[in-house]
Amino acid sequence: MTFDEFAEKAFHAYDIRIAAADLTEDFALRLYQAQARYFKNVLHSSKIVLCRDTRKSGAYLLETAVNFFCKAGFKVDVNVLPVSTCQFYFSCMKRPDSCGIMFTASHNPAHYAGLKIVGPMCLPIAADIGPEGGLNAIKKALLDDNLPEESAGGSVCVFNDADLYIESCMTRAGIGEGFLSGIRVCADFLCGSAGSEIARALKKAGVELTVRNIVPNGDFPAGSPNPVIKANIQKTIDFMSERPGAFDFGLFFDGDGDRIDICTGSTEEISPSLIMLFIVRALGLSGEHPYIGIDAKASPYIAWELKKAGFEPVLIPNGHSKIKDLFLRAGVQAAVEESAHYYIRSLLSPQNMPRPVESTLFICLLFLSEWKKNNDDFLRLLDLQHNTYRKREWSHSYASDADRSDTLAESEAFFCQQGYEAVKTLFTGEPLGAVLLEKKWDGGNWCRVAQRSSESEQGLARWMVSSSDKDELEFVAENIEKIALKRAK
């Protein structure tokens, strides 16, 4: 594979992700050289934070990165233990002058490797996001033959921020030792890297905790580390179902711990946007009508309830870097994706420089705290969810971008013929990066279809449907499948 072919396969909209077997030492070192140029010449930083999750490729990539960046003259701060991406963001904010690389492929299967990149103060770096084009500038540098050589002045410092991260999350959530006593939780970590920090914090808060798949294992023997796919968590769902009344909630985390899916003790899925709606008042947001980002897959009642509570719901794109960019450019103060990603202002942001990050530990602590105080309000919101039928996001794979594009176009055309209206722009007027198809009819009934191309996995198209009417949902899902399967691999 040439450097051009590698760059085409590895660089995506939000991060760098590729099969670990393709990320050879030559390609890794070339990538580090390109990043070093960008960090020094564009971001004006010779300091870097390096972390990894539990996947097998992470140890090797972290080792080679420590050696390279030290030789390149960087002051390297490295956590050698597997940690969550959320803890990585915390460590970067603790070192605000440093850039950061997190070695992770998130929820992808075990054979993937990847890198998430931030600038100083956790500045999001992605394609067309960040100074001089962000990832695009790094990709361009990778293809340049005139990359930087070794430089003097490098150093390595090993750190572990786990205790500080747990303390910071508990303090911000207003939780002391034993505060959540009496709450019973079953947590499945899918052998990812978040188990230690989550389990320690919940135990300290007094939660009666049952853990499953807590030991980090890069082979992911429990299944692909994506809790949104029901098959991956079915054994834990069955475990909870076999013990009726034993748990108040189930928590499910992905491979790098930046997703948290929550279900009731009776294993009913709770929409992530409903979780955000329930905790939003406790976030302490500023302004008369703070912007709260919700994605195209959220049910309409979420926006209605946010407005009633004095917030301004706004439509956001999918993808962590794009959403974080809206925090910085457009004043979004909190956001949620139905893929179970939550976005908040950093625990360590100064008042005059808010920085968006993710912290599943903070989200689960705040949710459990609010539930303990406001159970009646939670049950009221859950009743709203009971009036909604939902088919959670699913995907089909295509051999070519043309096949995928034609499928999505055919799906959009079909539903527009059925009376659906297409929304394709954000509240800022910029492209949504997806298509929201919505239909409303007599009696307050509605149905929504969200469809998009995956930005992180090659050849995938994704759909999600929610509706107030079960028959309409089934009609929509059946017709999506008919259209999707025509060209699918």
C-alpha angles and dihedrals in degrees: 000000000000124000088253091054091046092051091049092052099040106042115081136168097274107018147344114283132163142140107292091232089062094051095081124174091262093053093043093052091046089051092050090050090054092048092048090055092049094046094048103036102032106024093031094223131127093181125092140182115212125194138156141199126226102278115119097242090058097074094054094042092048092050093050092045093052091052095044099047092045090053089046090061099259126142098234123205109188136181104203094193124085109264138168122267086242091060088047090058089050091052091050091051089050086059101040096175092058132091116220142216122194114194103217142120091203113212096352120119121276097267093065126094128191152160131226113199133202134177127221114314088020092290106182114247117195139126106316089353118105133030115327093002101313110227090014090063091049090049090051091049091050089060092049117100093209101074124156122274129216118305135196126245101056123144140174127223121181116213141173117203098176096111093045092047093051092046092048094050093048092047094049091047089051093240126143130184111304094005093128096045114146094035114118118207136177111202126192116193097180088226090294130136104266099074100093098050095042096045094046093050095046092048090049089050090054100253116156095234132195113187131202129187090000099148111092110243123169091207088064094216091182090064138271105335096244113112093189089072103080095213091063093060100030094107091056091044088053090046090055093043091054089058105052113194093012097107138041094199145001121220123200126190133191128231097280095031100241093116123068120184116189131200132179122255087263088056097252109153113240114213110243090226089056089053089053091047090052096050101033096098090054093056092080096227122183134230134050097279108010117206112248115190120221125173130235091264095063117107116251093243089069091063092044093052093045090054091049088053093053100260129121112233113208131185114250133189125245118261131073097242095048091049093047089050089058089056089058099039106030107028100251106164103188134005143180137198123206086233084077099259117138125195125202139158112279117270086234103040115131114235094252096046113045115190122194118226140153125250117173090178092059092044095053093045093049093045094051091045093051091045091054090051101035108028093145092056091049092052090050091054091045088056088059089055089051088064090058128079115207140185105198119230114292133173147211127206125229132197094224139025088238092059091048093047092047091050094051091046092051091049092050093048092049095053094043086057087054092057100269120142120220123226115194106161138074126234086265091058092249122127114283092217089227139049123252112200114194134180128184126187143164121326096025093291120154144170131198131197120191116192132173148147115261112249095197105041124053120246098001126137119190135205136183128181132195129172145164087228122065095202092053091049091052091047091051095046093048093051093046088055092049091052096039096051095054093080103015120123 
